[in-house]
mmCIF file of C-alpha atoms and ligand atoms in Angstrom:
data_model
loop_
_atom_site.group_PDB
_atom_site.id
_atom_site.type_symbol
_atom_site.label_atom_id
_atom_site.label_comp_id
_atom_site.label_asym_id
_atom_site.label_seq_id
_atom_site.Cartn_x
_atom_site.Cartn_y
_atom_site.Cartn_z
ATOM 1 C CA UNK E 1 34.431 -8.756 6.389
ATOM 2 C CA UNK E 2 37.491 -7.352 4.654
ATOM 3 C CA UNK E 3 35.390 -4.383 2.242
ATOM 4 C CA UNK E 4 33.028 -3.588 4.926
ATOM 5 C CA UNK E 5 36.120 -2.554 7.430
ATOM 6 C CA UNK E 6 38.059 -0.909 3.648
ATOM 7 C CA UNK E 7 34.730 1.102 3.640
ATOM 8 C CA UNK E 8 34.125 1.815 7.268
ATOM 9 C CA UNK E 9 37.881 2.936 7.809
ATOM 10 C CA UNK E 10 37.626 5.375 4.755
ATOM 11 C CA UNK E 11 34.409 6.667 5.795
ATOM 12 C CA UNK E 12 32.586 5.669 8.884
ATOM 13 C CA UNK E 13 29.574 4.776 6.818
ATOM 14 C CA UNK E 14 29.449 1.051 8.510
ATOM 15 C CA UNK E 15 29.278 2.709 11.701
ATOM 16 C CA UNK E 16 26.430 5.097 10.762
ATOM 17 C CA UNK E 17 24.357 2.723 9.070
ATOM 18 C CA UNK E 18 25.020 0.252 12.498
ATOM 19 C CA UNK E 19 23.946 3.302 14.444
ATOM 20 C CA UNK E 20 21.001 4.144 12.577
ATOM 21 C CA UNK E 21 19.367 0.451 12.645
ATOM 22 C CA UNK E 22 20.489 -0.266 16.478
ATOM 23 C CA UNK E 23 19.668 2.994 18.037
ATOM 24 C CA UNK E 24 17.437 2.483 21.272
ATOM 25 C CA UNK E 25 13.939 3.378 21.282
ATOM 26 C CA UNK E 26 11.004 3.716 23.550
ATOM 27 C CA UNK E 27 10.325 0.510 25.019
ATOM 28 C CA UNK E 28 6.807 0.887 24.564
ATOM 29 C CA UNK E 29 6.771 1.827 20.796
ATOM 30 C CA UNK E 30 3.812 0.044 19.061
ATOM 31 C CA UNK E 31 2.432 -0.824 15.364
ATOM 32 C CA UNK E 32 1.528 2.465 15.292
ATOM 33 C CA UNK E 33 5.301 3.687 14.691
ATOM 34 C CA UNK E 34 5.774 1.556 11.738
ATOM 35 C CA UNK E 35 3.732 3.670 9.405
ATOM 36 C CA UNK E 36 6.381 6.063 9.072
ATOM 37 C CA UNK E 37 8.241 3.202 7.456
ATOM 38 C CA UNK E 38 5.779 2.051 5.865
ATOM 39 C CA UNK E 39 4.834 5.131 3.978
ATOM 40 C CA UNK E 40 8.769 4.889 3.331
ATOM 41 C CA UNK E 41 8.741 1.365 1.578
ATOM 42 C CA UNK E 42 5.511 3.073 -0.326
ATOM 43 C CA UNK E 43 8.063 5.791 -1.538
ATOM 44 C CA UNK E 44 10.753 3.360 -3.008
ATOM 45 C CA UNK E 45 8.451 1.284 -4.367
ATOM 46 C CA UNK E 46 6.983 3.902 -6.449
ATOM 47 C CA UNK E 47 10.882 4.894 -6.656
ATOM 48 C CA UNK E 48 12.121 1.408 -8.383
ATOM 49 C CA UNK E 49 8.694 1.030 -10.453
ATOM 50 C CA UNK E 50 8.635 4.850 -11.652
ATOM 51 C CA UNK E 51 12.246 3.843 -13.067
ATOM 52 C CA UNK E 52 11.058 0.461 -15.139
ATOM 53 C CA UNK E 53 8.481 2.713 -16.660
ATOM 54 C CA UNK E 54 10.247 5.386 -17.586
ATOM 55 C CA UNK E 55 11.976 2.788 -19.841
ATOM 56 C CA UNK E 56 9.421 2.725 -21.675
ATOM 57 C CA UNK E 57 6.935 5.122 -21.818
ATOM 58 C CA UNK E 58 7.261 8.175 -24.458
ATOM 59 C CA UNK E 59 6.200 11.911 -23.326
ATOM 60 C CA UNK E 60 4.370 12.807 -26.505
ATOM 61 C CA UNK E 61 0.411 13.618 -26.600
ATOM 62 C CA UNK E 62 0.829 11.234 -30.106
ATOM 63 C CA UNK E 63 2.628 7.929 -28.711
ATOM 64 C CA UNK E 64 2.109 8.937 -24.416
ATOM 65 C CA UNK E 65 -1.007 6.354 -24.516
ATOM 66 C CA UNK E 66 0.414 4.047 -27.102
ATOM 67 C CA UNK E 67 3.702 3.418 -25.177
ATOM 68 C CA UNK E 68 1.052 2.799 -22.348
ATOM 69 C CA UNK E 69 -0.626 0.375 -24.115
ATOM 70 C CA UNK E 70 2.047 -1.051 -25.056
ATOM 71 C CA UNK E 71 3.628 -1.366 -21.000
ATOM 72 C CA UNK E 72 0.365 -2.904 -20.170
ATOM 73 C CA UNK E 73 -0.279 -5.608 -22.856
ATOM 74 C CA UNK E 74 3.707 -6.254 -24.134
ATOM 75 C CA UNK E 75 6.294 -6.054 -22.083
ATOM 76 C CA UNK E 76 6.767 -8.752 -19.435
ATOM 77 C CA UNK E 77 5.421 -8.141 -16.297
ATOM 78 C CA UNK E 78 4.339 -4.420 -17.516
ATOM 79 C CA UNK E 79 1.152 -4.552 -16.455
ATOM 80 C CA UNK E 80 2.438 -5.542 -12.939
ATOM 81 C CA UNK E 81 4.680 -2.710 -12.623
ATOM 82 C CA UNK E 82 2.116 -0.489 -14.316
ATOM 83 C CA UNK E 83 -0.559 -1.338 -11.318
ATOM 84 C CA UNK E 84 2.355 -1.168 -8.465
ATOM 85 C CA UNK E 85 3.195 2.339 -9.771
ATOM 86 C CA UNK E 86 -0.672 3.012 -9.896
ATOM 87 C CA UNK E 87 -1.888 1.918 -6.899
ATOM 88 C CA UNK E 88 0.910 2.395 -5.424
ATOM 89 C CA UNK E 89 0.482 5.642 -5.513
ATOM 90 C CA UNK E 90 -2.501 5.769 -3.955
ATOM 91 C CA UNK E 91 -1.144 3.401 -0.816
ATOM 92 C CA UNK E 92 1.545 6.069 -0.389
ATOM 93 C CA UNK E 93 -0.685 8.780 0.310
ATOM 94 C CA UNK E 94 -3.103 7.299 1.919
ATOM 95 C CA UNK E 95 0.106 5.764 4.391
ATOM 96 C CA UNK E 96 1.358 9.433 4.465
ATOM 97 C CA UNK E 97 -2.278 10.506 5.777
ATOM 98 C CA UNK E 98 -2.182 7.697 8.498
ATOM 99 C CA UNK E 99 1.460 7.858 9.536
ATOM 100 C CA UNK E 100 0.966 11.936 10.048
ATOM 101 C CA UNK E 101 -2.630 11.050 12.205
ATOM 102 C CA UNK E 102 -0.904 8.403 14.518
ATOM 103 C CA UNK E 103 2.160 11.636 15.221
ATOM 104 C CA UNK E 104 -1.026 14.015 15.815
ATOM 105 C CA UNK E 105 -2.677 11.766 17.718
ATOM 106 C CA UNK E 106 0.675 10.806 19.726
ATOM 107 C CA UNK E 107 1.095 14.523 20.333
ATOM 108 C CA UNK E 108 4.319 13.870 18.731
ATOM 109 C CA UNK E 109 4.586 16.689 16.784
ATOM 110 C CA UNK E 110 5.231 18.899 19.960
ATOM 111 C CA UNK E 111 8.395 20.248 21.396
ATOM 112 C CA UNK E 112 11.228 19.359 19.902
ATOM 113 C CA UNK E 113 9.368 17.679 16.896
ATOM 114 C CA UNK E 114 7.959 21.299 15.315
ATOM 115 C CA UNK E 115 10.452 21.433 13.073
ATOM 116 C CA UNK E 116 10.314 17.591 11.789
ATOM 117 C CA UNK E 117 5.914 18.638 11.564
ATOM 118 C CA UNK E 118 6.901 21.530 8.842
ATOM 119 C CA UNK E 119 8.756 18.912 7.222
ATOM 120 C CA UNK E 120 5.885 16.424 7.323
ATOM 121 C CA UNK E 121 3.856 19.564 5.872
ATOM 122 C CA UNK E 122 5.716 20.114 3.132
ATOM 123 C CA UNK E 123 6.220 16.304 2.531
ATOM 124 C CA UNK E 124 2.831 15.753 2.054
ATOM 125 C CA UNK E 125 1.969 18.976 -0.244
ATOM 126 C CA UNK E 126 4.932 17.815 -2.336
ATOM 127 C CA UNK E 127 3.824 13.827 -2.329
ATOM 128 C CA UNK E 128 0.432 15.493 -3.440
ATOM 129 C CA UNK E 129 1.762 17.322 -5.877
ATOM 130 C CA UNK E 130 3.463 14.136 -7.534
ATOM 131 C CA UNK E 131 0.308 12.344 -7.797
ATOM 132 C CA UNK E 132 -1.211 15.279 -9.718
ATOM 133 C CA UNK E 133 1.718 15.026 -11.893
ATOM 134 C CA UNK E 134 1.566 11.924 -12.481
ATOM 135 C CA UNK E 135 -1.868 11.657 -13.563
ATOM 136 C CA UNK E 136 -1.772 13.384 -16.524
ATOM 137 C CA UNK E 137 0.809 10.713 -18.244
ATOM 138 C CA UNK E 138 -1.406 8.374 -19.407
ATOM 139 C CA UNK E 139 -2.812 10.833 -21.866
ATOM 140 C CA UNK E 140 -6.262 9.643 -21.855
ATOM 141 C CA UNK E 141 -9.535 11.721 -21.812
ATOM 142 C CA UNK E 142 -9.581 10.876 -17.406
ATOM 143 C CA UNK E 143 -5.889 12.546 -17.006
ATOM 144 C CA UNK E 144 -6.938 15.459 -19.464
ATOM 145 C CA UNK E 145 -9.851 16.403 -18.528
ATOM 146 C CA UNK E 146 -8.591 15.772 -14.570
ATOM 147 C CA UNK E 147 -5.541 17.942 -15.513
ATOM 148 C CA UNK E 148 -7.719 20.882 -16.897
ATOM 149 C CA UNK E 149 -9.617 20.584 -14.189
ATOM 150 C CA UNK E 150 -6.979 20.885 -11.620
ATOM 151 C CA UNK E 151 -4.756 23.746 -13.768
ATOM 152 C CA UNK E 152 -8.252 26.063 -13.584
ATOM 153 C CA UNK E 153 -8.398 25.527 -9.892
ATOM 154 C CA UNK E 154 -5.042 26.814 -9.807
ATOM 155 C CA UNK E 155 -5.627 29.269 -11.692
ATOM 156 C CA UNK E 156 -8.343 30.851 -8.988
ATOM 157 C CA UNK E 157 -5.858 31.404 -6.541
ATOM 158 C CA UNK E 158 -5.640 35.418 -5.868
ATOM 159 C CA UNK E 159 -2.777 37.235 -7.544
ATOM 160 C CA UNK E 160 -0.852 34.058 -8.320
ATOM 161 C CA UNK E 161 -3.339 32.282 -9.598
ATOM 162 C CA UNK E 162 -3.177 33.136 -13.581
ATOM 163 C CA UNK E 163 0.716 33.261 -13.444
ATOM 164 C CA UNK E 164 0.530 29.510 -11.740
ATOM 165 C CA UNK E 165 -2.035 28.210 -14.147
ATOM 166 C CA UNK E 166 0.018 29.529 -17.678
ATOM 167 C CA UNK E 167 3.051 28.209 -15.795
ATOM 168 C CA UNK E 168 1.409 24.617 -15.227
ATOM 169 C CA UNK E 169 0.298 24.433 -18.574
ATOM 170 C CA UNK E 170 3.314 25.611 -20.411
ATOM 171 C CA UNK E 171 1.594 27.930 -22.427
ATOM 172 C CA UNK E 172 -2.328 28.809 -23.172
ATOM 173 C CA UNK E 173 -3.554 25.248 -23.876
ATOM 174 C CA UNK E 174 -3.360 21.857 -22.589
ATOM 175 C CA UNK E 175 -0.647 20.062 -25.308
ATOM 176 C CA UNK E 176 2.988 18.919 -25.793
ATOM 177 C CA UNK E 177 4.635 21.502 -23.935
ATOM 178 C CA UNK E 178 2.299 20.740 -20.664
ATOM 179 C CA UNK E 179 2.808 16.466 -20.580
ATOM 180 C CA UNK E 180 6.414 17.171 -21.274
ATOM 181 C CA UNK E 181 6.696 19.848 -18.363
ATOM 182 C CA UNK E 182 4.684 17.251 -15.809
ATOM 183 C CA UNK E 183 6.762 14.484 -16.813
ATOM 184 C CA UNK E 184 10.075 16.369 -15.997
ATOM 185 C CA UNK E 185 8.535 17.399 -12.515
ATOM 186 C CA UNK E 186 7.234 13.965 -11.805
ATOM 187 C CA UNK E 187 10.301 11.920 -12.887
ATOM 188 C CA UNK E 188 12.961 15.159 -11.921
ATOM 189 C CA UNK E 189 12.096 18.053 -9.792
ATOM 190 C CA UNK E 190 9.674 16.454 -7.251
ATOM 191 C CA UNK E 191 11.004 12.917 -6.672
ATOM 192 C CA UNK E 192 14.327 15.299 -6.002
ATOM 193 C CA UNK E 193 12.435 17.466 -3.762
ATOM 194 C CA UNK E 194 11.174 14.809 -1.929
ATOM 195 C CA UNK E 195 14.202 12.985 -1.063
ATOM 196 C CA UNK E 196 15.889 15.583 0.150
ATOM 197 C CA UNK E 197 13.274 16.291 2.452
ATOM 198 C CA UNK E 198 12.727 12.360 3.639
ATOM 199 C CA UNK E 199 16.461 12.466 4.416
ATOM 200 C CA UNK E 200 16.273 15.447 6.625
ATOM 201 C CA UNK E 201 12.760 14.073 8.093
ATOM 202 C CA UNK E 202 15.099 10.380 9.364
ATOM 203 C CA UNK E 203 17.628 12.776 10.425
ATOM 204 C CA UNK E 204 15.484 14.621 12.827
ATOM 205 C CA UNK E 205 13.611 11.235 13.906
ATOM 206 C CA UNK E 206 17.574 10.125 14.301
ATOM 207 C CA UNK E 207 18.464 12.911 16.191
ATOM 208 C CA UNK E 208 15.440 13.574 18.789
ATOM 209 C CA UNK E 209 14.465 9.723 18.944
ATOM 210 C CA UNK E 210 10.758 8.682 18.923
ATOM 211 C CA UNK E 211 8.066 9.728 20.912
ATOM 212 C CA UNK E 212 6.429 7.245 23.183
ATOM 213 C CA UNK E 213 2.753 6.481 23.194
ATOM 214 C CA UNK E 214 0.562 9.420 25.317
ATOM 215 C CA UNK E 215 -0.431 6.670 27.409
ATOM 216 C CA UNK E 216 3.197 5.932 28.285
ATOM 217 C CA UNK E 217 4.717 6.213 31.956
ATOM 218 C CA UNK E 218 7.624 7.366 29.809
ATOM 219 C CA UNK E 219 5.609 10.190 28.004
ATOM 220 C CA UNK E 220 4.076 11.232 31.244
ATOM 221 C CA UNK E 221 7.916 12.065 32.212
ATOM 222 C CA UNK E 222 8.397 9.200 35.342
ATOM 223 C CA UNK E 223 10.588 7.141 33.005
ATOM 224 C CA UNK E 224 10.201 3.631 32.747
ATOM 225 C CA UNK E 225 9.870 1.083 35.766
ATOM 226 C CA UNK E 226 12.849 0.933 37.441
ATOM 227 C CA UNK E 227 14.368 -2.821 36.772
ATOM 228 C CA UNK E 228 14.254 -5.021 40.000
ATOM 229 C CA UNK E 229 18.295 -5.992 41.002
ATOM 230 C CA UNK E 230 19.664 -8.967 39.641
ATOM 231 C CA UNK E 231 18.450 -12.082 41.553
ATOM 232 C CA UNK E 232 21.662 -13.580 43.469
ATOM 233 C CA UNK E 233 21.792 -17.774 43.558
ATOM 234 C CA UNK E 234 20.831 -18.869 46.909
ATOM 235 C CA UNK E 235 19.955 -15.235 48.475
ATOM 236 C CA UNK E 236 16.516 -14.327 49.356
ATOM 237 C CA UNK E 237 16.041 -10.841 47.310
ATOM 238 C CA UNK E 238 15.494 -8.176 50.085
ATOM 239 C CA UNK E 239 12.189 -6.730 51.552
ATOM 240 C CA UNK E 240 10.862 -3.959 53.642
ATOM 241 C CA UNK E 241 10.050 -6.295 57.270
ATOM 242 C CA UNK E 242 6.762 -5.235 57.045
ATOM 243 C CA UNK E 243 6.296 -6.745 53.812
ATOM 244 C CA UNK E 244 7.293 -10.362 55.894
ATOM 245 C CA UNK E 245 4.009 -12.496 55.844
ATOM 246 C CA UNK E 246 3.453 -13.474 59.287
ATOM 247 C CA UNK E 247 6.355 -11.186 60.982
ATOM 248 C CA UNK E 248 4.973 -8.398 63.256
ATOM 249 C CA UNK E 249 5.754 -5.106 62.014
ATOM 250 C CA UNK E 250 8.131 -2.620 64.366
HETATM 251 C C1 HEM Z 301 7.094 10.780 2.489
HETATM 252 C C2 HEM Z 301 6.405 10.862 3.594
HETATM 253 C C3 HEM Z 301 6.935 10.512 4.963
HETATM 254 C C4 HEM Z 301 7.870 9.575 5.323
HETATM 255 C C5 HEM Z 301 8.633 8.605 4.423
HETATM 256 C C6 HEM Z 301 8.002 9.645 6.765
HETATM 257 C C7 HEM Z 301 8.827 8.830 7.521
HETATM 258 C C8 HEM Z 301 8.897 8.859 8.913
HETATM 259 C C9 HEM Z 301 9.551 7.859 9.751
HETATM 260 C C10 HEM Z 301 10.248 6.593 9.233
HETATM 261 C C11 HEM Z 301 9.416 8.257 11.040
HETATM 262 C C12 HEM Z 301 9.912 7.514 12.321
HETATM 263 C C13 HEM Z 301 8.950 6.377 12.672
HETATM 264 C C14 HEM Z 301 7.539 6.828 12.937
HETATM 265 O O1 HEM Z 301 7.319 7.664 13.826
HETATM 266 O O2 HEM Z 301 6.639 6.353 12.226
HETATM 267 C C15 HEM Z 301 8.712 9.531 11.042
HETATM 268 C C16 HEM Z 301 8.436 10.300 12.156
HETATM 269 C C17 HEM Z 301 7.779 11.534 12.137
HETATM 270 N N1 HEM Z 301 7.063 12.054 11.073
HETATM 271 FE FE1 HEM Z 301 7.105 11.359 9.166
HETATM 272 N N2 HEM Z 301 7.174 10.653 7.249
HETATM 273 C C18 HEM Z 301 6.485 11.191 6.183
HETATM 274 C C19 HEM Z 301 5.514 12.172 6.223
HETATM 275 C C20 HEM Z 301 5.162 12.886 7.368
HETATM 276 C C21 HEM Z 301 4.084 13.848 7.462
HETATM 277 C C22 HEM Z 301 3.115 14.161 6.327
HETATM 278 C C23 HEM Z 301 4.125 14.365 8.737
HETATM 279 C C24 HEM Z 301 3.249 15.422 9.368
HETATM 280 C C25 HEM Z 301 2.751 16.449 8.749
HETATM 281 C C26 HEM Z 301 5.224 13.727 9.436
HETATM 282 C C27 HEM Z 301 5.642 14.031 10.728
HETATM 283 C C28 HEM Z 301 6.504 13.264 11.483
HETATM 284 C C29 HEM Z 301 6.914 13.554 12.846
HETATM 285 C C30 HEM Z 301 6.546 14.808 13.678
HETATM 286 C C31 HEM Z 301 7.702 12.472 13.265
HETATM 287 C C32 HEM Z 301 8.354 12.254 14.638
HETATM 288 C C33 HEM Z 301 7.428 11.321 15.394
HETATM 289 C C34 HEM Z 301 7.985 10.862 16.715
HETATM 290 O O3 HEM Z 301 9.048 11.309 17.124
HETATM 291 O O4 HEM Z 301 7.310 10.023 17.335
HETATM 292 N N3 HEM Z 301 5.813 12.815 8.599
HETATM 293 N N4 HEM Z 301 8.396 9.860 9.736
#
């Protein structure tokens, strides 16, 4: 494999990537650690769809739902993508909510996990804070009114609230400025944001390995079973004399 050993020579990536798909886990890991991936593949899905539309659609309160339209009933396979990136979106939170249940549940988010939690946190504040983006693209009367409705809750919060509400909007009404402003943060800033923080979440999970199940011998601190020796060909494996069926004992 002539480029992979150019590459790994030049940068040890080969080795990394080796290390990060072969590292040893819990024995007893379960279903329940795949949502973490899962919500993951939700992520670059969105990713890789969120791209194809963006080839398309135009940030403009006049053409916004036309170039819609026109994703959905023109372009091949538009609606397809269209509905991936839509419900998608809704699979990736709901996986986030899941995935972050099973590491409460698992107690995993204890000692020395705090710091991969606060991550988590602001993960799922910031993958919240895309879908509310996001919404507002279509430019229909659902993402306006939705939008308003979500700007004026904003704009409750104390002290900050008024600022963050005129800062949302882009000025002192709902229009160009506003759809223009979302779409930057939900194609720029907070896709961004939240792959920088994904990348530091798999280097924690990396670094401090995954929690075993609370019901685990391992996550009760005995470590696993020990392994019995390798059986030897013709050699009767080795017992206490007691343990002799028919022997008396000393
Ligand atoms: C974009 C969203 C997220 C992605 C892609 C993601 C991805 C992952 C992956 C792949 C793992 C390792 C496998 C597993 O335990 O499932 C993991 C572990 C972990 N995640 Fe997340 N996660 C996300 C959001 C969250 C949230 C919202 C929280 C909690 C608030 C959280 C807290 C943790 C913790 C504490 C671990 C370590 C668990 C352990 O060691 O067993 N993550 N995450």
């Amino acid at each position: 494999m002539y480029p992979l050993d150019w590459l790994e020579e030049r940068s040890g990536l080969v080795g990394g990537v080796r290390y990060f798909l072969f590292r040893k886990v819990p024995g007893d890991t379960n279903w329940f650690h795949t949502l973490g991936s899962a919500t993951l593949t939700a992520f670059l899905v969105q990713l890789i769809t969120g791209v194809i539309l963006a080839f398309y659609y135009k940030p403009d309160p006049n053409s916004a739902h036309a170039s819609i339209d026109h994703i959905t009933h023109d372009v091949t396979l538009g609606w397809l993508v269209r509905g991936m990136h839509k419900w998608g979106a809704s699979v990736f939170i709901i996986l986030m909510f899941m995935h972050m249940a099973r590491v409460f549940l698992f107690g995993a988010y204890k000692y020395p996990r705090e710091l991969n939690w606060i991550i988590g946190v602001l993960l799922l504040a910031t993958g919240l804070f895309e879908g509310l983006t996001g919404y507002l693209l279509p430019f229909d009367q659902t993402a306006y009114w939705a939008t308003v409705v979500a700007i004026n809750i904003n704009g409750t919060a104390p002290f900050v609230g008024p600022f963050l509400a005129s800062l949302l909007r882009g000025g002192a009404e709902i229009g160009p400025d506003t759809l223009a402003r979302f779409y930057s943060l939900h194609m720029l800033l907070i896709p961004g944001a939240l792959i920088g923080l994904i990348t530091l979440h798999l280097y924690l999970v990396v670094r401090l390995g995954v929690t075993s199940p609370p019901w685990s011998d391992e996550a009760a601190g005995e470590g696993p079973p020990p392994s019995p020796p390798p059986a030897r060909a013709g050699l009767v494996r080795p017992r206490p004399r007691a343990a002799v069926r028919g022997r008396p004992t000393e």
